[in-house]
Coordinates of C-alpha atoms in Angstrom, one line a residue:
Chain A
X1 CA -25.3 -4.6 14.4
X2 CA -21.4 -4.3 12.9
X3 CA -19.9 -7.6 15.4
X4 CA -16.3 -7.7 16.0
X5 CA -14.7 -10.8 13.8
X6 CA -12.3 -12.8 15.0
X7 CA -9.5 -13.5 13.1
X8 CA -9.9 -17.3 12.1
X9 CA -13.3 -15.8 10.6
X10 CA -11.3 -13.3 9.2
X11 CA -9.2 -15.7 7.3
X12 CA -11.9 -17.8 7.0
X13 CA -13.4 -15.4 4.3
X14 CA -10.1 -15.7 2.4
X15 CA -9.4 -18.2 -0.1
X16 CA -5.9 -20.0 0.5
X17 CA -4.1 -22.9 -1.4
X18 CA -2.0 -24.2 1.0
X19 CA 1.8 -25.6 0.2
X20 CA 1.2 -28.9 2.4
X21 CA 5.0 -29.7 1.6
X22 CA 6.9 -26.4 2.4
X23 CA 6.6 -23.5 4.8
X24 CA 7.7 -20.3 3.1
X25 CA 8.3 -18.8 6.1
X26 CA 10.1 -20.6 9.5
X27 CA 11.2 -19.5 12.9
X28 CA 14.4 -20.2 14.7
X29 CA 13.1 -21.4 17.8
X30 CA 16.6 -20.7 19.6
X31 CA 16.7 -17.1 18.3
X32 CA 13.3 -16.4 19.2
X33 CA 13.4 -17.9 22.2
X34 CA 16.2 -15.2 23.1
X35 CA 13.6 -12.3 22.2
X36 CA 11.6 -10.8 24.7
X37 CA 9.2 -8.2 22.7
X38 CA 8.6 -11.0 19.9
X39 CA 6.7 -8.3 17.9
X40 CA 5.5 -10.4 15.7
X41 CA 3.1 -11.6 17.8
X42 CA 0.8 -8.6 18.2
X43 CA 2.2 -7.2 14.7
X44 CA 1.2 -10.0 12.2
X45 CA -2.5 -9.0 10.5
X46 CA -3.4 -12.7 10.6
X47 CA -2.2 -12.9 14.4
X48 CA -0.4 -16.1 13.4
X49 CA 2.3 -16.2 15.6
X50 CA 1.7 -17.6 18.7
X51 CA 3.7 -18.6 22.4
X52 CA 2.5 -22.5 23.0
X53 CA 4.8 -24.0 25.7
X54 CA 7.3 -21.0 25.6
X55 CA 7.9 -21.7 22.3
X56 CA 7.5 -19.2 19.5
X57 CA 5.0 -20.9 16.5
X58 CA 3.9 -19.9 13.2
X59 CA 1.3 -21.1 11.2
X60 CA 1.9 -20.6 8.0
X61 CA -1.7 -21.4 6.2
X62 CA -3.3 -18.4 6.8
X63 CA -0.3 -16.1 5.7
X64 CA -1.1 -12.9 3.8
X65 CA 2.2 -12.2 2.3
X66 CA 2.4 -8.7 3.6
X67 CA 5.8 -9.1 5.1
X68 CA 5.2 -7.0 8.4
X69 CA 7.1 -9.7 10.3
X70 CA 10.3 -10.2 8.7
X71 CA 10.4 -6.2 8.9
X72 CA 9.4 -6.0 13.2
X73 CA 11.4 -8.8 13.6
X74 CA 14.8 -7.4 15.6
X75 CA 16.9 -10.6 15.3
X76 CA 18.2 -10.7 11.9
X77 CA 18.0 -14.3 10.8
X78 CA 15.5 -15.5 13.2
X79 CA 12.6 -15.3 10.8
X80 CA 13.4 -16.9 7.4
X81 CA 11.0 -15.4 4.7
X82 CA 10.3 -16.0 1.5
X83 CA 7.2 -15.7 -0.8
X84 CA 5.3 -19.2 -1.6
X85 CA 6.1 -20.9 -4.0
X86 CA 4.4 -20.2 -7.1
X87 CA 0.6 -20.9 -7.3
X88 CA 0.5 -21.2 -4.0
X89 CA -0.4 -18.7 -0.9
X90 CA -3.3 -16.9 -0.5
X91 CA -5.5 -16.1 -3.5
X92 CA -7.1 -12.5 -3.2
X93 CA -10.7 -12.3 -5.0
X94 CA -10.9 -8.3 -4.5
X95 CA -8.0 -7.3 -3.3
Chain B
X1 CA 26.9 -19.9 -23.3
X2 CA 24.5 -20.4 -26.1
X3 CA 21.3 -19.7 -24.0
X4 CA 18.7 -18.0 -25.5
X5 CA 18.0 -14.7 -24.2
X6 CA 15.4 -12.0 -25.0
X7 CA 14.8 -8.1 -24.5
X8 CA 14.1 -8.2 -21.5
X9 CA 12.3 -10.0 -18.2
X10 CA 9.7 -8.5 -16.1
X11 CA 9.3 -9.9 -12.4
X12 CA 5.4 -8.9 -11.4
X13 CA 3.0 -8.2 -13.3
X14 CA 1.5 -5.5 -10.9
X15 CA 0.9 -1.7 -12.1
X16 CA 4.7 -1.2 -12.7
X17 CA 5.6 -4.6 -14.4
X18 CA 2.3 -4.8 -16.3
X19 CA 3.3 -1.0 -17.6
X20 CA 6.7 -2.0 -18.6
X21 CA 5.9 -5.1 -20.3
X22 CA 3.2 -3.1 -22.5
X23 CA 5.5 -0.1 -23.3
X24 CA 8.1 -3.0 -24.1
X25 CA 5.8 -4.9 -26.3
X26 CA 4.6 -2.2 -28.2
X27 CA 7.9 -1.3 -29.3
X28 CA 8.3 -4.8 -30.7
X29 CA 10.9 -5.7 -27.8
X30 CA 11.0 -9.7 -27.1
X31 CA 9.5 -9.6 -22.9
X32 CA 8.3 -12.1 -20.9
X33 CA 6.2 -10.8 -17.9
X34 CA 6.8 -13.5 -14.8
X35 CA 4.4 -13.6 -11.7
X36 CA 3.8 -16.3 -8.9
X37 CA 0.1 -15.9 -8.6
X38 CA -1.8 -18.5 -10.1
X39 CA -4.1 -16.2 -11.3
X40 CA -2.6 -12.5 -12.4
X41 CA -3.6 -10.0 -9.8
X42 CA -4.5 -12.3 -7.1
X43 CA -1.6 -11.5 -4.9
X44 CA -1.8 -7.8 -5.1
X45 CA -3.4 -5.7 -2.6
X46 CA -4.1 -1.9 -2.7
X47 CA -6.3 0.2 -0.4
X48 CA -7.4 1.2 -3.0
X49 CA -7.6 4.1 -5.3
X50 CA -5.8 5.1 -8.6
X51 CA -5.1 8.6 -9.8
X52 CA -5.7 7.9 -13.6
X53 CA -2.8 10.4 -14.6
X54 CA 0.2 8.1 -15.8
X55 CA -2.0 5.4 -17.3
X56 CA -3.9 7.6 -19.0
X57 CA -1.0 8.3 -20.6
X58 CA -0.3 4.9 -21.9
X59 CA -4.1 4.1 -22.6
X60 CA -5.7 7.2 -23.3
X61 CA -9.2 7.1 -21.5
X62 CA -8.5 3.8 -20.1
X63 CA -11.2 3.6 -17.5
X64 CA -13.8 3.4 -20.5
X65 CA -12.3 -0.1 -20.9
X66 CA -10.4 -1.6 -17.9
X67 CA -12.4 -2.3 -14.6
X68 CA -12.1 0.3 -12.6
X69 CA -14.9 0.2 -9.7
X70 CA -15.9 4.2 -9.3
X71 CA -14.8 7.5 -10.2
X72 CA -14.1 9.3 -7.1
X73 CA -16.1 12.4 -7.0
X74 CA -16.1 12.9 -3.1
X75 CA -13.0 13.6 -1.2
X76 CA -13.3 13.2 2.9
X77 CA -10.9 13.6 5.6
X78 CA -12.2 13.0 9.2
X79 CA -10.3 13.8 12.3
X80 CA -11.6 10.8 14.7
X81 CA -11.6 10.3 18.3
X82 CA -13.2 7.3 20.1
X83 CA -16.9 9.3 20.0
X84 CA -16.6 11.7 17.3
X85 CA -15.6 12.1 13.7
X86 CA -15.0 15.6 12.4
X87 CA -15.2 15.8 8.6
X88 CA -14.1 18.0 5.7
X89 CA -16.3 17.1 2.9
X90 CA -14.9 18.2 -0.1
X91 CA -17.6 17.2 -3.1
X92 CA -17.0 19.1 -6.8
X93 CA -17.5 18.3 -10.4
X94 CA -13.9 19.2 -10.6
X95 CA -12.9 16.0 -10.3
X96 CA -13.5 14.5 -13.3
X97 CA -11.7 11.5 -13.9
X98 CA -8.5 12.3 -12.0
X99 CA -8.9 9.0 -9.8
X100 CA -11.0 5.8 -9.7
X101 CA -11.5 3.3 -7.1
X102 CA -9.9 -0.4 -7.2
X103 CA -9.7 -3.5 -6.6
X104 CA -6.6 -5.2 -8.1
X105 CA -7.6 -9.1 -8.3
X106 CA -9.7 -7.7 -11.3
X107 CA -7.8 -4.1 -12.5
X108 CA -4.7 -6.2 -12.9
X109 CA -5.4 -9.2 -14.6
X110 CA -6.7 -5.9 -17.5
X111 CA -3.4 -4.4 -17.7
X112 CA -1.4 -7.9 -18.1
X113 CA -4.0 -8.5 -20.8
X114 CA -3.2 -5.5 -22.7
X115 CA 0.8 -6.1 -22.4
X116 CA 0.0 -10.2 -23.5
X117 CA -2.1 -8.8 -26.8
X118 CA 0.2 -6.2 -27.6
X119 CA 2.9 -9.0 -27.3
X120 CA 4.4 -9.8 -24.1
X121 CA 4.7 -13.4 -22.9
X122 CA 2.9 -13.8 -19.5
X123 CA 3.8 -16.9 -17.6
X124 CA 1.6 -16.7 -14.4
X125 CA 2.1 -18.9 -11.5
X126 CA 5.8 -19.0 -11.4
X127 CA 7.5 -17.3 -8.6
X128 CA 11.1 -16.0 -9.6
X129 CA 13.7 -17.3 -6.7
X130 CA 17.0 -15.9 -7.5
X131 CA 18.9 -13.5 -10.3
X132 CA 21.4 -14.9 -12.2
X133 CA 24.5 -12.5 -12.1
X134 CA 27.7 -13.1 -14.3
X135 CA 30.7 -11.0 -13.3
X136 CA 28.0 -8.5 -11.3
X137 CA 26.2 -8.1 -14.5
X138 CA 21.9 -9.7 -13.9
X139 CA 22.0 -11.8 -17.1
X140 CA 18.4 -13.6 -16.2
X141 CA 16.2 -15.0 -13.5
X142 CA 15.8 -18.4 -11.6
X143 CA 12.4 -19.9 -11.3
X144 CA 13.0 -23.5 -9.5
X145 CA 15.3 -25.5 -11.7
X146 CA 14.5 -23.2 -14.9
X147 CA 16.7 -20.1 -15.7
X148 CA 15.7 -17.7 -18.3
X149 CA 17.8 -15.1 -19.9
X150 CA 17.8 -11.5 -20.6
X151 CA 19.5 -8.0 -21.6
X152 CA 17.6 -6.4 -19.0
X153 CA 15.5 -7.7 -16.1
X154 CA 12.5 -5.1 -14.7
X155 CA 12.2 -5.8 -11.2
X156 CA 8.8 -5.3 -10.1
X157 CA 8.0 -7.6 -7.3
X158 CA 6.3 -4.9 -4.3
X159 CA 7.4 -3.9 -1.6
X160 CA 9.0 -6.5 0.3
X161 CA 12.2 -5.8 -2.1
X162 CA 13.7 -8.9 -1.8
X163 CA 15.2 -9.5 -5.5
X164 CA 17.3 -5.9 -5.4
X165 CA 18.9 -7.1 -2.6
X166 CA 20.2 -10.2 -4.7
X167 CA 21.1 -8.0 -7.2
X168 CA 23.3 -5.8 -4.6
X169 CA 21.3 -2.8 -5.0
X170 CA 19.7 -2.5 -1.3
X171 CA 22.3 -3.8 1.6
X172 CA 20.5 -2.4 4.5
X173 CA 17.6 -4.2 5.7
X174 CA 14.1 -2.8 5.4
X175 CA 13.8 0.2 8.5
X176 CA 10.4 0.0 10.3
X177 CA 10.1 4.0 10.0
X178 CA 9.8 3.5 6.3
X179 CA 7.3 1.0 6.3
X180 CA 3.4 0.9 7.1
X181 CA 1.5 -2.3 7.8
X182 CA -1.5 -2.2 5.7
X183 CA -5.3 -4.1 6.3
X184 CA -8.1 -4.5 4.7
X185 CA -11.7 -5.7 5.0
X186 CA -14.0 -5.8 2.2
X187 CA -17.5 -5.3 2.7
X188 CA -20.4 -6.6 -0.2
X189 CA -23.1 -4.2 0.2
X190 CA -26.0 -3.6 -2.4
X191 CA -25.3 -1.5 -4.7
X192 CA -28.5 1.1 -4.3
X193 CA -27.5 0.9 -0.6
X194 CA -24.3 2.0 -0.8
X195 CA -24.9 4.6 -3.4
X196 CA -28.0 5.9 -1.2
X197 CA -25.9 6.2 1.9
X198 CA -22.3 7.8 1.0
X199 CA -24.6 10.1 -1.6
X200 CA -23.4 8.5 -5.2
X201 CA -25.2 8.3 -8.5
X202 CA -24.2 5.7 -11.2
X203 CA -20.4 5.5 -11.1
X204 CA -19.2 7.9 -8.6
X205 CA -17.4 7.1 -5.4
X206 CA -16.4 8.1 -2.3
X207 CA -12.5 8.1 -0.3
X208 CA -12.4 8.9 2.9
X209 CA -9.3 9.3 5.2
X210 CA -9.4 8.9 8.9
X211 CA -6.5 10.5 11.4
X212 CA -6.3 9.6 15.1
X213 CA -8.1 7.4 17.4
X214 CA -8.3 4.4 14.2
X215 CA -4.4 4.1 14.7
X216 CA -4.6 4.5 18.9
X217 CA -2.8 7.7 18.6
X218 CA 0.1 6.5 16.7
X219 CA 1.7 7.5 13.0
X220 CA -0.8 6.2 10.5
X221 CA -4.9 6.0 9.3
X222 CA -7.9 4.8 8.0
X223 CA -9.4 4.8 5.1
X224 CA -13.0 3.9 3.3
X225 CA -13.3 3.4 -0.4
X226 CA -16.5 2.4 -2.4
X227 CA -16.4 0.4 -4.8
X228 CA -19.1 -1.0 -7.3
X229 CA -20.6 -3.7 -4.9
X230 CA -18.3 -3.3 -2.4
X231 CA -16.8 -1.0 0.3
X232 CA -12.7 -1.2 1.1
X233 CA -12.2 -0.4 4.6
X234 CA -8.9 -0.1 6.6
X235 CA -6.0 1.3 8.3
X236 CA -2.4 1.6 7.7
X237 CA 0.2 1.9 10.5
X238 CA 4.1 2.4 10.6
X239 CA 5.9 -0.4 11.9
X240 CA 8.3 1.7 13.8
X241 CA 5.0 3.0 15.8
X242 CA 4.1 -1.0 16.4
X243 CA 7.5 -1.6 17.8
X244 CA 7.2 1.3 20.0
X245 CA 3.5 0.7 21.7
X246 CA 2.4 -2.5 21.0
X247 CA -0.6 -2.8 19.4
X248 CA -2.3 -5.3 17.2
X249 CA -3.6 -4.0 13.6
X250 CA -5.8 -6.9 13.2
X251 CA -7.7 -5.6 16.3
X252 CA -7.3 -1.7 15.2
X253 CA -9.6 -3.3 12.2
X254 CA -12.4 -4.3 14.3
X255 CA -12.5 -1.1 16.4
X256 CA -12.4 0.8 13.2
X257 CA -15.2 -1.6 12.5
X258 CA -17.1 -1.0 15.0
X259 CA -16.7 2.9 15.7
X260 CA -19.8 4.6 16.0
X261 CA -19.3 6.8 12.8
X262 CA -18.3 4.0 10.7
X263 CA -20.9 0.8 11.9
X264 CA -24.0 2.4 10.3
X265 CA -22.0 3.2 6.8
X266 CA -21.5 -0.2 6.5
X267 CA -24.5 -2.1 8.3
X268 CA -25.7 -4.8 6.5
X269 CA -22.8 -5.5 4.5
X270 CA -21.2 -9.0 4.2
X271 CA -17.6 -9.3 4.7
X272 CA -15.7 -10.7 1.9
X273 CA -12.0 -10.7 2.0
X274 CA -9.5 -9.7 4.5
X275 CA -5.8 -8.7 3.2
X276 CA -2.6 -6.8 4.3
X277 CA 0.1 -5.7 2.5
X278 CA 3.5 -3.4 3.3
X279 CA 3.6 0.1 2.2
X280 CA 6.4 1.8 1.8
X281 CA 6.7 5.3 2.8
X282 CA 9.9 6.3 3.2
X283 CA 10.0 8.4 0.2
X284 CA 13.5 8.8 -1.5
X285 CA 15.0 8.2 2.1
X286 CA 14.2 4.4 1.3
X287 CA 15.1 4.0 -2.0
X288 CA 17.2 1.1 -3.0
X289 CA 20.1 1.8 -6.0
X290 CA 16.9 1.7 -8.7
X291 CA 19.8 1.2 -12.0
X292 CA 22.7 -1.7 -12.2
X293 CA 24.1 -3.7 -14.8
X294 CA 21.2 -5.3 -16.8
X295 CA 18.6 -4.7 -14.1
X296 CA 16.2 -2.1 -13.2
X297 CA 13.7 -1.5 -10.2
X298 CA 10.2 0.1 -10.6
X299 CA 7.1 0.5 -8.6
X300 CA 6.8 -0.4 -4.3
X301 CA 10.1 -2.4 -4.6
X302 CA 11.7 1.0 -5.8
X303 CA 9.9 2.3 -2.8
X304 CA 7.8 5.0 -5.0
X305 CA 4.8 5.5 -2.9
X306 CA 3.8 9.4 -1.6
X307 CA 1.5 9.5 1.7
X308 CA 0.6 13.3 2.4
X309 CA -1.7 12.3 5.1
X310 CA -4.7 14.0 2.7
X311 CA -3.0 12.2 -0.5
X312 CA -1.8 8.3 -0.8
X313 CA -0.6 7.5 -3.6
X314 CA 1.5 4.5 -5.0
X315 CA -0.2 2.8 -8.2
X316 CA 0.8 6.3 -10.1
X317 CA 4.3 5.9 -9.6
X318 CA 4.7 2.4 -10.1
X319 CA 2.6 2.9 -13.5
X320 CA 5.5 5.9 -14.9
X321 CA 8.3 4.2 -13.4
X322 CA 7.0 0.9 -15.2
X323 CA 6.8 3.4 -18.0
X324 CA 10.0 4.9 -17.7
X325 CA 12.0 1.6 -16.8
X326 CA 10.7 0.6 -20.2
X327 CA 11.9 3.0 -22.2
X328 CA 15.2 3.0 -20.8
X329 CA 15.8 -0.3 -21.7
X330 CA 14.6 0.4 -25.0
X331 CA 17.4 3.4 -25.4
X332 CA 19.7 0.2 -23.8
X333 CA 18.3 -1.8 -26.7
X334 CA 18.9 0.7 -29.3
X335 CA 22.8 1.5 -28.3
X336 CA 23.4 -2.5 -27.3
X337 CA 24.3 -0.9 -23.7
X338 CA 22.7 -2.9 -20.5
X339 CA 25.1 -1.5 -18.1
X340 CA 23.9 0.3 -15.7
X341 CA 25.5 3.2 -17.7
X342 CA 23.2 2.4 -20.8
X343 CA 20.7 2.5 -18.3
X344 CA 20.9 5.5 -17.3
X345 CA 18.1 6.7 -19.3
X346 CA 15.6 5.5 -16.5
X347 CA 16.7 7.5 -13.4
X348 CA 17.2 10.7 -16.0
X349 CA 13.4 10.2 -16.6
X350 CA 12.7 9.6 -13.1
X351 CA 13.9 12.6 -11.6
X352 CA 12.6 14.8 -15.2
X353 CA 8.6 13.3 -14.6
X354 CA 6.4 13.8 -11.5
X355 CA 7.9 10.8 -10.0
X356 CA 11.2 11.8 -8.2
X357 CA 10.3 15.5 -8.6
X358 CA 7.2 15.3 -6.4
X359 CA 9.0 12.3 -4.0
X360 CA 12.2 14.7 -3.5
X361 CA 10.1 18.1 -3.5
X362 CA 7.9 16.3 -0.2
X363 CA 10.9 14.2 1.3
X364 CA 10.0 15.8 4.7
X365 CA 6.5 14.5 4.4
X366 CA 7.6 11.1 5.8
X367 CA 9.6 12.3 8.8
X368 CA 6.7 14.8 9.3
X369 CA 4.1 12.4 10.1
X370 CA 6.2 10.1 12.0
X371 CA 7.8 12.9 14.2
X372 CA 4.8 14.4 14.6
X373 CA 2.4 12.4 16.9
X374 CA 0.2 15.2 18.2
X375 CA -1.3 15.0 14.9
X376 CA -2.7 11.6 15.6
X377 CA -4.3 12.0 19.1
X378 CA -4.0 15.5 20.7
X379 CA -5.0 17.3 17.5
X380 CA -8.0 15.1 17.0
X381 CA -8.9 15.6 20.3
X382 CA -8.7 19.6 20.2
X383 CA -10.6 19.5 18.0
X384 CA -13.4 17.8 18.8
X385 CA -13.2 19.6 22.3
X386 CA -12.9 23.3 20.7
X387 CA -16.2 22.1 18.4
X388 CA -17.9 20.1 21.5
X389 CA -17.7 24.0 23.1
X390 CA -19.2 25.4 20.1
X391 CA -22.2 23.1 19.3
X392 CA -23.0 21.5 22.6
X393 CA -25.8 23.6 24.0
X394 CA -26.9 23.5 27.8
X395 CA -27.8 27.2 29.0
X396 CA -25.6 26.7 32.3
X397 CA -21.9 27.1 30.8
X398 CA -20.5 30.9 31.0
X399 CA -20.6 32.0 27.6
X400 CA -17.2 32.4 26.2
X401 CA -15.5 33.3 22.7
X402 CA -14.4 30.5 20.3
X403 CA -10.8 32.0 20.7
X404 CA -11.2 31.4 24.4
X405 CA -12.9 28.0 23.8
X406 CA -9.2 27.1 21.8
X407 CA -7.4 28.3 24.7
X408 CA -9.3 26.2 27.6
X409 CA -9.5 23.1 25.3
X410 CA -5.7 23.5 24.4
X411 CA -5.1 23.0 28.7
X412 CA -3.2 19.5 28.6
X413 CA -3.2 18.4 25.0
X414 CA -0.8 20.9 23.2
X415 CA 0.9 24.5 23.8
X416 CA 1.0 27.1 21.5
X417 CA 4.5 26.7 21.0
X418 CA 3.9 23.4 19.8
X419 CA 0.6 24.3 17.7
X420 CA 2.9 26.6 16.0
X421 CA 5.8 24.9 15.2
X422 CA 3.6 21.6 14.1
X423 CA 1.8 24.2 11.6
X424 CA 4.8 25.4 10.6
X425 CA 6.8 22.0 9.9
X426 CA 3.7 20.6 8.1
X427 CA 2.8 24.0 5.5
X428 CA 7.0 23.2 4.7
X429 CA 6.9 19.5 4.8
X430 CA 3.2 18.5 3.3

């Protein structure tokens, strides 16, 4: 039988070496705190931002790159994106 | 400044980049090839299928050498609603070798090789933060604290774009309608397996497209690709149509998972690796300024990907424009021009090969698909109803014509009007 995966199995398949220093991508809490649709909650692929305590969060380990955020996002600024730094990120076997 | 500063510097060494960097090295031009995965290829991401045209150009019968996964010999485009799929099955030995199947973690790392032996500098594993302008001119790159110089820098980095805009050649931000969200889940299956079940021998392979209920209705598909061992499954969807009706893709994935045409295709199969990636296609309406002073841009950042609904293609284009962006800064080379004047040679070439030709001769295809969302739920589901009349069997329905079948089944999802002026946009626009 094909199951349904979650998505921290998902990501779990992935391999990911994670920048423990730097996030290369951060929220403005204030901004997004402003937005109501916050499409990057059902938009992300790795459904990694999240509403905890009325506060937008991202996690940044399980990022895979794509970008669909900073591009659904509709308050210029609030997401600040960038790629990892290099050697870092997620590491795609197939891809 | 007495910096030392060569031909030229390619950021990415994707399809594009790695095609510049070998056209470059090959003329005997100084080029260093810059990318920020550790390992080359492991940040790129394609669906994925290549059309062998534009490479094959550059590497005559290049899929004897490089590793390519299949040689697609069977072409399949299913309309599918939540309990059917309706298929064309187009199977021929007239496809030769006009496309192979993917994956890029190991195509890619083949095609930087090829540009490092003929010459080219790869420095892998060093992600390029900034372009450093003097007087509006991109003289070299920024990595960290280093800063490398060149005559021209080949800007190649996908399709998130973000170095152009540095550069002052896109001002807008990126517009959802011109993007698609892409996922991916690939699936290890054994080999005889999978060639038993989608009907291979040896090294052919399989694509499938997939229009309506995969996307919920909204602009956008799925798709299946076989590979050697493995099988790429997944769906693409515009941004724009996210915005609009929230939905997740990373649940669209499962459900496309699980559907009951595509479950038993890849029972037994091991997950592997899931990915996403932007694709952009906007066609020429997204196109950043592609030609300034001592820079060019190639590939997805130049936004050169066609989606006909039937045909996706992106690695083609970025592999000619890689080509193309090459040669043009060898004419630069040759005159001692890097403005964007000297240049010039690149977009010339652009709009003379199959690139800009084909993107301008379909530049309706885009607004097409996206204005057109019958095509990705009503359609499907006429289908299926007009065929459910046709083949369902129960001796107690009045018998009635196909034509009057269409007609009753049409009730609700579409008028004729609409049928008509749908078919008459897409013959124009596709």
């Amino acid at each position: 039988m094909i199951k349904a995966l979650t998505i921290e199995d998902r990501l779990g398949l992935n391999k990911f070496v994670v920048d423990e220093e730097t996030a290369h991508i951060t929220v403005n809490s204030e901004m997004c705190a402003t937005c109501t649709a916050k499409p990057c909650t059902y938009a992300c692929p790795a459904l990694l931002y999240t509403v905890a305590d009325g506060q937008l969060k991202f996690d940044y380990a399980g990022c895979l790159e794509c970008g669909t955020c900073r591009v659904v996002c509709p308050k210029p600024g609030a997401i600040s994106w960038e790629y990892p730094q290099g050697t870092f990120g997620v590491q795609f076997r197939y891809g | 400044m007495a910096e030392e500063r060569m031909d030229a510097i390619v950021v990415g060494a994707g399809p594009a980049g790695s095609a510049a960097a070998l056209t470059l090295a090959r003329a005997g031009a100084e080029v260093l090839l810059i990318d920020r995965a550790a390992t080359i290829g492991s940040k790129n991401m394609t669906g994925g299928r290549l059309y062998t045209h534009a490479l094959n150009r550059l590497v005559p019968g290049f899929w004897e050498q490089a590793p390519v996964e299949r040689r697609v010999t069977r072409e399949l485009v299913t309309f599918l609603t939540e309990e059917s799929a309706i298929s064309l099955d187009f199977k021929s030995r007239k496809f030769g070798q006009n496309s192979y199947t993917v994956l890029r973690a190991r195509f890619d790392p083949w095609l930087a090789g090829l540009a490092e032996e003929a010459g080219a500098m790869v420095a892998a594993g060093i992600r390029v933060d900034d372009l450093i302008l003097e007087n509006g001119r991109v003289v070299g790159v920024r990595c960290g604290e280093d800063e490398m110089y060149a005559n021209v820098v080949i800007i190649a980095e996908g399709a998130n774009c973000l170095l152009p805009r540095k550069a002052g050649l896109r001002t807008a931000e990126i517009d959802p309608k011109h993007v698609a969200t892409g996922v991916k889940t690939t699936i290890e299956l054994d080999r005889r397996v999978l060639e038993d079940r989608f009907q291979l021998r040896g090294g052919e392979g399989l694509a499938q497209l997939f229009v309506g209920s995969v996307t919920k209705g909204l602009p956008g598909g799925g798709f299946l690709y076989t590979n050697q061992e493995t099988v790429s499954l997944g769906l693409v969807i515009t941004v724009a149509g996210m915005v609009q009706n929230p939905v997740r893709p990373a649940d669209l994935m499962e459900a496309f998972k699980c559907h009951p045409a595509i479950a038993p295709l890849i029972e037994g199969g091991r997950p592997v690796e899931y990915s996403a990636h932007l694709v952009p296609e906007g066609g020429v309406a997204m196109m950043p300024q592609v030609t300034g002073d001592g820079v060019l841009v190639a590939g997805d950042a130049a936004g050169l990907v066609l989606n006909l609904g039937y045909v996706v293609r992106g690695m083609d284009f970025a592999i000619a424009s890689g080509i193309h962006a090459a040669e043009a800064a060898l004419e630069a080379k040759a005159a001692g021009d890097f403005s964007r004047a000297g240049l010039a040679g690149y977009e010339r070439r652009l709009h003379e090969s199959f690139v800009l030709k084909e993107l301008e001769f379909y530049r309706n295809a885009p607004h097409f698909i996206e204005s057109t969302p019958r095509m990705f739920g009503a359609y499907p589901a006429l289908i299926e109803g007009i065929l459910g009349r046709m083949f369902l069997v129960n001796g107690t329905t009045e018998p009635q014509h196909v034509l009057q079948a269409a007609m009753a089944e049409m009730q609700g999802k579409a008028s004729l009007w609409q049928l008509g002026t749908d078919a008459w946009k897409g013959v124009r626009a596709l």
